[in-house]
Tab-separated table of C-alpha atoms in Angstrom:
chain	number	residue	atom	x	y	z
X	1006	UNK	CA	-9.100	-6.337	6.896
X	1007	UNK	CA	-8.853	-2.294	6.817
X	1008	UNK	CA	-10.191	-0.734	3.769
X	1009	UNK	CA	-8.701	2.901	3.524
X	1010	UNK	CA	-10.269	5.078	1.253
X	1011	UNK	CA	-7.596	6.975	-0.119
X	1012	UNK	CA	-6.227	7.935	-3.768
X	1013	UNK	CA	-2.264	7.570	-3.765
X	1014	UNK	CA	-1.508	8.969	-7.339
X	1015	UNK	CA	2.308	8.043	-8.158
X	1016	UNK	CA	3.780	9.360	-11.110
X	1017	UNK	CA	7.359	8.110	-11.937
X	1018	UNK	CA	9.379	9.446	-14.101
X	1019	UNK	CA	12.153	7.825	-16.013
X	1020	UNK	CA	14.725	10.390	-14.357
X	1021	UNK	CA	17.460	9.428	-12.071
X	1022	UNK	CA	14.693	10.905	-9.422
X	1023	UNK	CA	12.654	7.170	-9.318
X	1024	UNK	CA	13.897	5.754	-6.102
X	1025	UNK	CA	13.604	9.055	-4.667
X	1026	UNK	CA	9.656	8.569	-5.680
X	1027	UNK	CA	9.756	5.324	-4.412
X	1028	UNK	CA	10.850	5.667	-0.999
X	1029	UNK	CA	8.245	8.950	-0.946
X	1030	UNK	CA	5.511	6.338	-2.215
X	1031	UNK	CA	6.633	3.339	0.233
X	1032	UNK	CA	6.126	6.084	3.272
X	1033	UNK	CA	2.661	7.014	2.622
X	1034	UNK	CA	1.992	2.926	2.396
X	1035	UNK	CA	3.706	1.789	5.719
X	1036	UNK	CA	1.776	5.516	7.355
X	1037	UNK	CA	-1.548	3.369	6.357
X	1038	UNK	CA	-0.024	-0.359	7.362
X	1039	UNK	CA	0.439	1.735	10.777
X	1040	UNK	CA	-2.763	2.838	11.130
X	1041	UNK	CA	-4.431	-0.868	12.727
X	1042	UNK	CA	-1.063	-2.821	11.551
X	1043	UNK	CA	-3.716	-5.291	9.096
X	1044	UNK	CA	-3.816	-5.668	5.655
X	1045	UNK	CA	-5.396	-2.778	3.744
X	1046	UNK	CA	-6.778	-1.774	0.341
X	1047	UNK	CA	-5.871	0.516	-1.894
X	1048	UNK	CA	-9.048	1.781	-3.400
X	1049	UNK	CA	-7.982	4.259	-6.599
X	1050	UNK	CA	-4.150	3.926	-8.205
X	1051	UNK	CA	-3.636	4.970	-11.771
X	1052	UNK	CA	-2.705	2.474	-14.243
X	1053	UNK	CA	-0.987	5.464	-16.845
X	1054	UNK	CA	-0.627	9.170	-16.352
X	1055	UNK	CA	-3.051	11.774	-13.591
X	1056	UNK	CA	-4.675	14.901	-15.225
X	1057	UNK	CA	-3.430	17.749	-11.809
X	1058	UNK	CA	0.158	17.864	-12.667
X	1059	UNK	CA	1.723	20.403	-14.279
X	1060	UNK	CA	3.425	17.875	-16.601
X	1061	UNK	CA	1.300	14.934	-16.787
X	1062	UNK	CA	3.542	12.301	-18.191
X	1063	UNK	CA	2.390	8.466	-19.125
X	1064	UNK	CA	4.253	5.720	-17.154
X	1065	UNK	CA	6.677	4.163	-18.409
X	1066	UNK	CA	6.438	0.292	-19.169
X	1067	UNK	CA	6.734	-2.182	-16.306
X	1068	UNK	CA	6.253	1.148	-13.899
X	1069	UNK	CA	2.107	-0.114	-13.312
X	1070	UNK	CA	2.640	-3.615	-12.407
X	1071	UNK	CA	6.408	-2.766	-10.562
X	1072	UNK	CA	4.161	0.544	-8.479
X	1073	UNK	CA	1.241	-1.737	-8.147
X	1074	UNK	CA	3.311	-4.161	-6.482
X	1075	UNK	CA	4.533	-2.044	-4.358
X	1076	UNK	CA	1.377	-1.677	-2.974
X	1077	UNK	CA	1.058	-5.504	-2.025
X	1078	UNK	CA	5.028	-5.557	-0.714
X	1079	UNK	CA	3.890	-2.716	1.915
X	1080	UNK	CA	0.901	-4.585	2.870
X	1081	UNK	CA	-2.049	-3.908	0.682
X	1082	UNK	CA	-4.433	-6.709	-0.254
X	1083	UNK	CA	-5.538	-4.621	-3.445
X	1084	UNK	CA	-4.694	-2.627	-6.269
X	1085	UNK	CA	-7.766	-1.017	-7.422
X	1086	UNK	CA	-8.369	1.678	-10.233
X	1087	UNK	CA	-9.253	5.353	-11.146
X	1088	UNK	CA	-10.589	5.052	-13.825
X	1089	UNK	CA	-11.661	1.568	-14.900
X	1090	UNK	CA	-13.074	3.497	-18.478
X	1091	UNK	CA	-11.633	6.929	-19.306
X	1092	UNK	CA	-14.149	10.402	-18.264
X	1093	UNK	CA	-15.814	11.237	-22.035
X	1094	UNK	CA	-16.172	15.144	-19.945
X	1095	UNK	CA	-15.373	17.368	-17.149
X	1096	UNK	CA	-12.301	17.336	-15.301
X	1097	UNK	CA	-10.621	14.130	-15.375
X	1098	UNK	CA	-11.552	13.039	-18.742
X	1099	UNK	CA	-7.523	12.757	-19.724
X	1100	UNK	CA	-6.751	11.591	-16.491
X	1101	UNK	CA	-5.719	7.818	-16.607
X	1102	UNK	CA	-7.700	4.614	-16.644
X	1103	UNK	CA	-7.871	0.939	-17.774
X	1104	UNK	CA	-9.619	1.691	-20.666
X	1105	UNK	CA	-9.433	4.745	-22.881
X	1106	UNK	CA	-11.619	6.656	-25.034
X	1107	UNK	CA	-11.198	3.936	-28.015
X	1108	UNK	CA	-12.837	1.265	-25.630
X	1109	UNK	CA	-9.772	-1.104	-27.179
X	1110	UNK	CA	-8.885	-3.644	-25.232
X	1111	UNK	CA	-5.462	-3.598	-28.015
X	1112	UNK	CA	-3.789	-0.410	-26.229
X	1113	UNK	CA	-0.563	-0.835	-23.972
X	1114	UNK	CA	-2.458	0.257	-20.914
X	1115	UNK	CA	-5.231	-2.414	-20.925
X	1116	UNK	CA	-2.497	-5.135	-21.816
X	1117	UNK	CA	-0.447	-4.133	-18.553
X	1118	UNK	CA	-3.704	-3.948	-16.477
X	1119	UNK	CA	-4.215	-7.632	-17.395
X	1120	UNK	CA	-0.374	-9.052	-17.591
X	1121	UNK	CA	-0.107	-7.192	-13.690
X	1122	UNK	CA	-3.845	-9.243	-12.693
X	1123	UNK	CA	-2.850	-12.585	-13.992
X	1124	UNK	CA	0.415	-12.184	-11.781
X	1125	UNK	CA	-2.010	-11.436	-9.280
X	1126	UNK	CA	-3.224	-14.605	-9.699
X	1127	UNK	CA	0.207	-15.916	-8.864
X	1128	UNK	CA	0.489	-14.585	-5.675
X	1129	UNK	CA	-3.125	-15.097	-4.093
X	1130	UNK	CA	-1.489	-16.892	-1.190
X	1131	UNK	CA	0.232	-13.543	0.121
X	1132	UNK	CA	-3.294	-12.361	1.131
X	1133	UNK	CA	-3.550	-11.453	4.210
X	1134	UNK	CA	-0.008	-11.698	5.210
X	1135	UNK	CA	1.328	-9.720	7.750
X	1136	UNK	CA	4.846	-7.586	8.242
X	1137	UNK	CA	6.934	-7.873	11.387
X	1138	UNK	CA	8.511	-4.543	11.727
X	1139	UNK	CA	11.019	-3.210	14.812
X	1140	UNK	CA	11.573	0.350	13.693
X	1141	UNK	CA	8.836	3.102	14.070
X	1142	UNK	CA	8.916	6.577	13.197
X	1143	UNK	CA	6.934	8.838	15.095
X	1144	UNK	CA	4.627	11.012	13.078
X	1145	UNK	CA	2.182	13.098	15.717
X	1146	UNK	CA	-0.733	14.736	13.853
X	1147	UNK	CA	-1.250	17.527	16.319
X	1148	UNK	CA	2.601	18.451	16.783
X	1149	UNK	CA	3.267	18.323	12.753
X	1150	UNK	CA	-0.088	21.405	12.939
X	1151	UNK	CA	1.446	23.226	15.757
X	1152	UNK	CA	5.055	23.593	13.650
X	1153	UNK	CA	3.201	24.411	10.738
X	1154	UNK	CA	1.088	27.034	12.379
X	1155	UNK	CA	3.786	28.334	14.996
X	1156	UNK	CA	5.508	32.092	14.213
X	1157	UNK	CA	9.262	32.395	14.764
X	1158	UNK	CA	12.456	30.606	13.237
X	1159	UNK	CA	11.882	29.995	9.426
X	1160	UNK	CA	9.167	29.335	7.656
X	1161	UNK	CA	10.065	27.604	4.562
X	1162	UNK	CA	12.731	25.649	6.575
X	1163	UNK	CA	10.360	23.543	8.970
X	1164	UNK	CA	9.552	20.394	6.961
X	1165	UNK	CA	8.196	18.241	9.635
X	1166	UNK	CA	7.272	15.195	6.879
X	1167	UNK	CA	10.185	15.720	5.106
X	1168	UNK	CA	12.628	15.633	7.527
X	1169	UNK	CA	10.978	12.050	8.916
X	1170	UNK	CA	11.350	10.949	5.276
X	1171	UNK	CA	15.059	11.723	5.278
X	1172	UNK	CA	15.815	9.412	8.355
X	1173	UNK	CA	13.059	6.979	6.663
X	1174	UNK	CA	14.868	6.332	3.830
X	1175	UNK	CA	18.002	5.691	5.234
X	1176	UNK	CA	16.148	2.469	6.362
X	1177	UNK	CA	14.556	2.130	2.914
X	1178	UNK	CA	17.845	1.717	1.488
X	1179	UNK	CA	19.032	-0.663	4.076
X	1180	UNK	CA	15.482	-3.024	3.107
X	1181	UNK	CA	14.889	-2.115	7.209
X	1182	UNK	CA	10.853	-2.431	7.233
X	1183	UNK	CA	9.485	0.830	9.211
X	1184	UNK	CA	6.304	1.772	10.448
X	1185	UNK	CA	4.885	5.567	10.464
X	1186	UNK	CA	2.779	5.576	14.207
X	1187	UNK	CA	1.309	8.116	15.936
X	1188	UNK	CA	1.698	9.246	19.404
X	1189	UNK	CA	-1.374	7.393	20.797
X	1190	UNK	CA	-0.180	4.073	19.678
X	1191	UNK	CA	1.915	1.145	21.156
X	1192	UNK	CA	5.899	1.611	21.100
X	1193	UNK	CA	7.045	-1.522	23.452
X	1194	UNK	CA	6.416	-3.323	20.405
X	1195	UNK	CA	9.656	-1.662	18.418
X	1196	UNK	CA	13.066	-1.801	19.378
X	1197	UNK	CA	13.949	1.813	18.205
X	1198	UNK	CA	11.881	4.955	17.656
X	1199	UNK	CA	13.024	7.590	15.672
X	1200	UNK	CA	10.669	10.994	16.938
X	1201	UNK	CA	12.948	13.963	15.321
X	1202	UNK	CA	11.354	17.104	15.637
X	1203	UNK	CA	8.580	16.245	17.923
X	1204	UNK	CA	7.398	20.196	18.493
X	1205	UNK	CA	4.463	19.651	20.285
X	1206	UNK	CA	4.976	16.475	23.409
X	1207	UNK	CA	1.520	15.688	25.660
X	1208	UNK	CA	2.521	14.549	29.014
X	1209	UNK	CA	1.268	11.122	28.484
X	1210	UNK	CA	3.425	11.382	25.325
X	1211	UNK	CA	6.549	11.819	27.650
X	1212	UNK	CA	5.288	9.460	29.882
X	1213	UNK	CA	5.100	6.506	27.198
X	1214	UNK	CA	8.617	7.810	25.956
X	1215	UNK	CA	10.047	7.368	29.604
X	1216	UNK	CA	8.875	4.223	29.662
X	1217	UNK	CA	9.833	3.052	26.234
X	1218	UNK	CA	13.443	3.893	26.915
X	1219	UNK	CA	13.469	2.794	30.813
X	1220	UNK	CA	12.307	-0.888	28.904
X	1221	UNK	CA	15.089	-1.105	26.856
X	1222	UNK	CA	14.461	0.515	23.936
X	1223	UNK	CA	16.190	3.335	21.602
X	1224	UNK	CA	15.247	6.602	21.256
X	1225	UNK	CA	16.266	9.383	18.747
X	1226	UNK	CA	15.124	12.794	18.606
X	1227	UNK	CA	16.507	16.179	17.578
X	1228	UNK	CA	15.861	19.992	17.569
X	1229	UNK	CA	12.594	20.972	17.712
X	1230	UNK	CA	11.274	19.132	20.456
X	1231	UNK	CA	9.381	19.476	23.412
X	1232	UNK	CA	8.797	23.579	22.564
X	1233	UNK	CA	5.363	22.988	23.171
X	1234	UNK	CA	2.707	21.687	25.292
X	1235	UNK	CA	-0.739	20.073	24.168
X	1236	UNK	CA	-2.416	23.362	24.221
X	1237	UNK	CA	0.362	24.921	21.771
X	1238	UNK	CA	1.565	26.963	24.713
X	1239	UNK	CA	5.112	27.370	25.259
X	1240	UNK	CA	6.824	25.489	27.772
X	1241	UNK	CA	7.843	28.044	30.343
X	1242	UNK	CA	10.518	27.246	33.046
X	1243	UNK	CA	12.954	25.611	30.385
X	1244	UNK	CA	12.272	22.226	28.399
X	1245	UNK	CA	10.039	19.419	30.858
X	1246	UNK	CA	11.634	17.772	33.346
X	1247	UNK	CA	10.462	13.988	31.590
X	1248	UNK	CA	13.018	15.244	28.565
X	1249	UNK	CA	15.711	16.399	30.453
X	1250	UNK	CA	15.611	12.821	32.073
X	1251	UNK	CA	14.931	10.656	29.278
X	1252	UNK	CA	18.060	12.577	27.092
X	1253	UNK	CA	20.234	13.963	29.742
X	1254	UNK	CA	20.516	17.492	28.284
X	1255	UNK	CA	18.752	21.216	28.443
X	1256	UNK	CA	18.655	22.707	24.812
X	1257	UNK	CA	18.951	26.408	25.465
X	1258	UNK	CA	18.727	28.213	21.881
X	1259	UNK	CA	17.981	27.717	18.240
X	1260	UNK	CA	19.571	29.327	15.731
X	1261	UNK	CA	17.843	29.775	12.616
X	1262	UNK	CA	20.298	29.995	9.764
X	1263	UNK	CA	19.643	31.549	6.212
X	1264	UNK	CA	19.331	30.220	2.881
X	1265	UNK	CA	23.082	29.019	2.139
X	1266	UNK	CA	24.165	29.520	5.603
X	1267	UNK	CA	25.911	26.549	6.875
X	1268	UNK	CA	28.065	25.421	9.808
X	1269	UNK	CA	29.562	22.169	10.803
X	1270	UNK	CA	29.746	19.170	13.163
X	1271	UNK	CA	32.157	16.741	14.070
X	1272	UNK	CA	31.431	13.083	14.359
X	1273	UNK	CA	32.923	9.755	14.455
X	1274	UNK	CA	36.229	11.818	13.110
X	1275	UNK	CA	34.343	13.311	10.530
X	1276	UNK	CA	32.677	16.607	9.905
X	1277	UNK	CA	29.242	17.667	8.759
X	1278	UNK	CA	27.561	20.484	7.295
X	1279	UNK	CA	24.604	21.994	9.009
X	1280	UNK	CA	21.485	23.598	7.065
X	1281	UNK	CA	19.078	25.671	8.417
X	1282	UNK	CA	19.109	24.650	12.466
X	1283	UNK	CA	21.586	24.405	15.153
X	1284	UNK	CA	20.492	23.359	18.491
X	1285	UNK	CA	22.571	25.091	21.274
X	1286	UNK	CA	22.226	22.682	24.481
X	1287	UNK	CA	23.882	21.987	27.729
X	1288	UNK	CA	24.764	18.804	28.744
X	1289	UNK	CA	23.463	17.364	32.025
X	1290	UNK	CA	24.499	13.662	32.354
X	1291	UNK	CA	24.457	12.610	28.684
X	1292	UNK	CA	27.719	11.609	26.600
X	1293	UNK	CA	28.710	14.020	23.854
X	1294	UNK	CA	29.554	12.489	20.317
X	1295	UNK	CA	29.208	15.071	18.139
X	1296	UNK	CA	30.502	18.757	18.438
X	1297	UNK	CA	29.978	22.119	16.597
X	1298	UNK	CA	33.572	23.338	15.258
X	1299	UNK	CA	32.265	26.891	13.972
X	1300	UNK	CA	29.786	30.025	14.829
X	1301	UNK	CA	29.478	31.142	18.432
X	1302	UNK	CA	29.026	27.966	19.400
X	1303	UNK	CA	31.844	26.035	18.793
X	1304	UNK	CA	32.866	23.422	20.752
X	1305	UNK	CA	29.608	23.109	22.292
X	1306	UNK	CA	27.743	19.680	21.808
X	1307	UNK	CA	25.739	19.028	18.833
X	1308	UNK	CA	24.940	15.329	18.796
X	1309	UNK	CA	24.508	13.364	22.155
X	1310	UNK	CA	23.418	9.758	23.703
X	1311	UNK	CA	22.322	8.807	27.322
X	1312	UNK	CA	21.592	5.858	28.834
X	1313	UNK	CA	18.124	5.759	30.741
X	1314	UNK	CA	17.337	3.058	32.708
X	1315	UNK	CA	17.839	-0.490	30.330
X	1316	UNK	CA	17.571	1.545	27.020
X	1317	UNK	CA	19.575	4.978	25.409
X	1318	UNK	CA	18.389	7.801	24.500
X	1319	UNK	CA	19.626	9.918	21.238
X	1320	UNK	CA	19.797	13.734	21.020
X	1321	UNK	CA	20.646	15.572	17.297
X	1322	UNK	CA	20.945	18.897	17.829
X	1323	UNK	CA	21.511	20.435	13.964
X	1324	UNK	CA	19.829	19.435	11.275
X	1325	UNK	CA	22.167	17.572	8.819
X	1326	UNK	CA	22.610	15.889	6.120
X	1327	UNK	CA	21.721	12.232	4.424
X	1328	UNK	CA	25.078	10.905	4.547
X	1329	UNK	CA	25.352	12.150	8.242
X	1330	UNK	CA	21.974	10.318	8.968
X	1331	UNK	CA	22.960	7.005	7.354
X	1332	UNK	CA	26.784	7.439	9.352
X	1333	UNK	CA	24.562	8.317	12.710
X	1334	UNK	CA	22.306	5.141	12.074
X	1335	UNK	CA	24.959	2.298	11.408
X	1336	UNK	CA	26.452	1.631	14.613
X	1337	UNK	CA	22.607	1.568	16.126
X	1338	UNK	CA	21.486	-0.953	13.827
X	1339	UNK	CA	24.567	-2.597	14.428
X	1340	UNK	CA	23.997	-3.166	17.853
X	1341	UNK	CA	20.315	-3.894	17.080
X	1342	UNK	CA	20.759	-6.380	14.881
X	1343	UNK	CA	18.160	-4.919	12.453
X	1344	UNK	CA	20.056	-5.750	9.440
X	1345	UNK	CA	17.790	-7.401	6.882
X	1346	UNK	CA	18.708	-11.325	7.344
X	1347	UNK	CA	17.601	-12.538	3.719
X	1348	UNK	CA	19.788	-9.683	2.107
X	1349	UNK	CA	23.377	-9.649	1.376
X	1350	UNK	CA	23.743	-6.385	0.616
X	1351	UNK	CA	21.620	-4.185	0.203
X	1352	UNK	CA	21.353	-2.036	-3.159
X	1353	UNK	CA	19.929	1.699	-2.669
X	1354	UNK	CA	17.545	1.352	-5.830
X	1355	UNK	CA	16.320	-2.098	-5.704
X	1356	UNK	CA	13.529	-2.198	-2.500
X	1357	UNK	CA	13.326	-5.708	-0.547
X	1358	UNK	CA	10.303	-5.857	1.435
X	1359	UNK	CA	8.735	-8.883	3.553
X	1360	UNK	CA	5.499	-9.869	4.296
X	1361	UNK	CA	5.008	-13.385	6.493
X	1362	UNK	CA	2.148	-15.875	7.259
X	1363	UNK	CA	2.604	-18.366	9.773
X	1364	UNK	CA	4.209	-20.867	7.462
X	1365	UNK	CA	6.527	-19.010	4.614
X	1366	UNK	CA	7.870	-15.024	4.020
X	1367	UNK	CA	7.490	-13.345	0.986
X	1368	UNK	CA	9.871	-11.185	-0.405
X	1369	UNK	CA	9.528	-8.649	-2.681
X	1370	UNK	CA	12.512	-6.973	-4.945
X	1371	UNK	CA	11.427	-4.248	-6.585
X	1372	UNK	CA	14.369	-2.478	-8.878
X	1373	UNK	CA	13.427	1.126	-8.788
X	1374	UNK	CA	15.989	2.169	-11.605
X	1375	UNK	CA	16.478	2.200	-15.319
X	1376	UNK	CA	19.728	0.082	-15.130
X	1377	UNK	CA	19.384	-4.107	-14.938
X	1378	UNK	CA	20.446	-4.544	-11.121
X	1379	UNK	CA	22.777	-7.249	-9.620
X	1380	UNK	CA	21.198	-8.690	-6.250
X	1381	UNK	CA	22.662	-10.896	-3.523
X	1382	UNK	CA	20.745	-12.711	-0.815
X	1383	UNK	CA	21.239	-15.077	1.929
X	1384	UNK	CA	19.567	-18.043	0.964
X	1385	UNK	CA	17.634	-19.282	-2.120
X	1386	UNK	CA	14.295	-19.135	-2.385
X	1387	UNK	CA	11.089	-19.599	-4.683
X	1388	UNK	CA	9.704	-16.922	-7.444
X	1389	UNK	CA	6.166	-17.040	-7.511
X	1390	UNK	CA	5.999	-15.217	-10.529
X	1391	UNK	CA	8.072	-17.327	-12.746
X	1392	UNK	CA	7.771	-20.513	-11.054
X	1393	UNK	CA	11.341	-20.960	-11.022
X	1394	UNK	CA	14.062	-22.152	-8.127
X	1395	UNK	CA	16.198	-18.813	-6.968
X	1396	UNK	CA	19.781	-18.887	-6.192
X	1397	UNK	CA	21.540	-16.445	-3.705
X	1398	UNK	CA	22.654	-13.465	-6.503
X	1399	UNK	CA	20.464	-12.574	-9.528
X	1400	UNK	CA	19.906	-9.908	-11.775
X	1401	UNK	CA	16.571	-7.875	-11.681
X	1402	UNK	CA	15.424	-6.175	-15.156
X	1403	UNK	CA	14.887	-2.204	-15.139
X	1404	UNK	CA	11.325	-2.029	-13.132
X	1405	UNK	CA	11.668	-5.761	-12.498
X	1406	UNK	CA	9.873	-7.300	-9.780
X	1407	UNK	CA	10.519	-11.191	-7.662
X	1408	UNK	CA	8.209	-12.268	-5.301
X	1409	UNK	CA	10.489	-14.822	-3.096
X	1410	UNK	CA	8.829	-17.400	-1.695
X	1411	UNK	CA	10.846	-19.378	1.408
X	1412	UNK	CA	9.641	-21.700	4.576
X	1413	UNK	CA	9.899	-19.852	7.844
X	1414	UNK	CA	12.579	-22.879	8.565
X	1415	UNK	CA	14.476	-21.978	5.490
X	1416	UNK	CA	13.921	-24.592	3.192
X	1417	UNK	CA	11.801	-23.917	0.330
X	1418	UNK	CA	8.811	-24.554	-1.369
């Protein structure tokens, strides 16, 4: 067991914004999972509203126990509180907590405190369970301070994290578990790695990439890249060799566009609008799928893919936009297989997440939206919160929450 001391204050609104919050929230949790990949605990959450907003606005009901669970469905084995009894002075004494200045144990708060710990109760045998994840995005401490710190290009434009978030998310919406690793961690373990924007690359950081992809495995990465070494220095004598042979290309400029300056791509047969960076490259032995059709360099390749040893490397040379990302991603997890295998289909604002033991897998459905949401699933299964048999399509509440209980073999409970 990991405990992580760390305050994750989530404040959702009831604006069309709350699966947007969501997927922020369920980053930050699978960025701890990642850490040691254990169980961890989450050691202050709020149970109503935080007192450092601008607007500080109380939850909503059913958004506690629906965040809290969140918590558990990314792999914490707590939800714990700040404040268990409301500050009387100083600077969080409106800030949230179990119980208020009143000391009731009557108010709404208290009663969803102790409705969301007798569920709890419920679920006691997910302790400890684990997550079996195949996607990681990289997220390198050092390179993400480099880009920050770095002169040149634009400033308000770099968004490292948020950038990761947007190719996260695609997979949030899919219910495609991800973990958030760092450079110095194991990758033979996942069967893609997603590293867009991955400024600053040590060598044994290109080393373990090399290897990753002459394994088997897919790699994606995009503009940005490789500008650096591990001193911040610039690479002299054009991008490192390792690159150029992992992805098959030599980016050769950067444009930096201005605030509603746009160009375009075309992929697949469609086209794309670009925002803010356009990678011009030149191709070595990589295939082109994507193309710029505008600016000086048009008809010069924006998106590629090369095949290094057993495994493929991708290259995104613009940045682009969320329906390009989830286009870009389908045929990979495709041919990956990473399709969630206990959902039908997937819905975009209701969040299926698994955690396993060695006998059974636990699923949790979150709905993340204000509308009662229709649900389809493989297989039936077991709610542990209601007791109650499952079938294979259901309807979820607004801020519902299942907790699907079925035998690693399939058959349930």
């Amino acid at each position: 067991m990991v405990a992580l001391f760390y305050t994750i204050y989530t404040r959702f609104l009831t604006l069309p914004i709350t699966a947007e919050t969501a997927m922020k929230t369920a980053y930050v949790h699978d960025q701890f999972w990642s850490l040691k990949q254990q169980p961890f605990l989450v050691m202050e959450s709020t149970p109503s509203c935080v007192n450092w907003g601008q607007y500080n606005k109380a939850k909503q009901p059913g958004m506690h126990r629906l965040s809290s669970f969140q918590q558990i469905a990314h792999g914490s084995d707590s939800t714990l509180y700040f404040q268990i009894r409301q500050a009387q002075g100083n600077s969080e004494k409106y800030h949230g907590a179990v119980i208020g200045h009143d000391d009731s144990s009557d108010s709404r708060v208290f009663k969803d405190v102790q409705q969301y710990g007798q569920d709890l109760e419920k679920i006691v045998e997910v302790k400890g369970a684990i997550k079996r994840v195949r996607v990681a995005i990289l997220f390198d401490w050092d390179s993400n301070w480099a880009l920050n710190r770095g002169g040149g290009f634009g400033r308000p434009t770099r968004l490292g994290i948020q950038v990761l978030q947007k190719h996260y998310a695609n997979f949030w919406h899919k219910d495609i578990e991800c973990n958030v690793i760092t450079s110095d961690m194991d990758f033979s373990q996942y069967d893609l790695l997603i590293a867009p924007m991955l400024y600053l690359i040590r060598q044994d950081t290109m080393k373990k990439l090399q290897k990753f992809v002459q394994s088997g495995g897919t790699l994606v990465s995009s503009y940005f890249s490789g500008m650096v070494d591990s001193n911040d220095r610039v690479n002299l004598d054009g991008w490192p060799k390792p690159l150029q042979d992992i992805f098959g290309i030599e980016p050769k400029e950067l444009d930096t566009l201005l605030p509603g300056e746009h160009y375009h791509v075309s992929f697949n047969q469609k086209e794309y609008e670009t925002t803010d960076y356009d990678q011009i490259m030149k191709v070595k032995n990589a295939s082109v799928l994507g193309y710029y059709t505008d600016n000086f360099y048009v008809g010069t390749p924006a998106i590629t893919r090369h095949q290094y040893g057993k495994g493929t490397a991708y290259y995104i040379g613009a940045r682009l936009s969320a329906e390009f990302i989830e286009d870009f991603y389908d045929d990979i997890i495709q041919s990956l297989n990473l399709d969630n295998s206990f959902v039908e289909l997937s819905n975009p604002v209701v969040s299926v997440q698994t955690r396993y033991n060695e006998d059974y897998a636990y699923h949790f459905v979150m709905n993340f939206s204000e509308q009662v949401q229709m649900v389809n699933f493989r297989r039936p299964s077991f709610d542990l919160l209601t007791q109650r048999e499952v079938t294979k399509s259901v309807q979820i509440d607004k801020y519902g929450v299942m907790i699907l209980k079925e035998r690693q073999n399939n058959t349930l409970h």
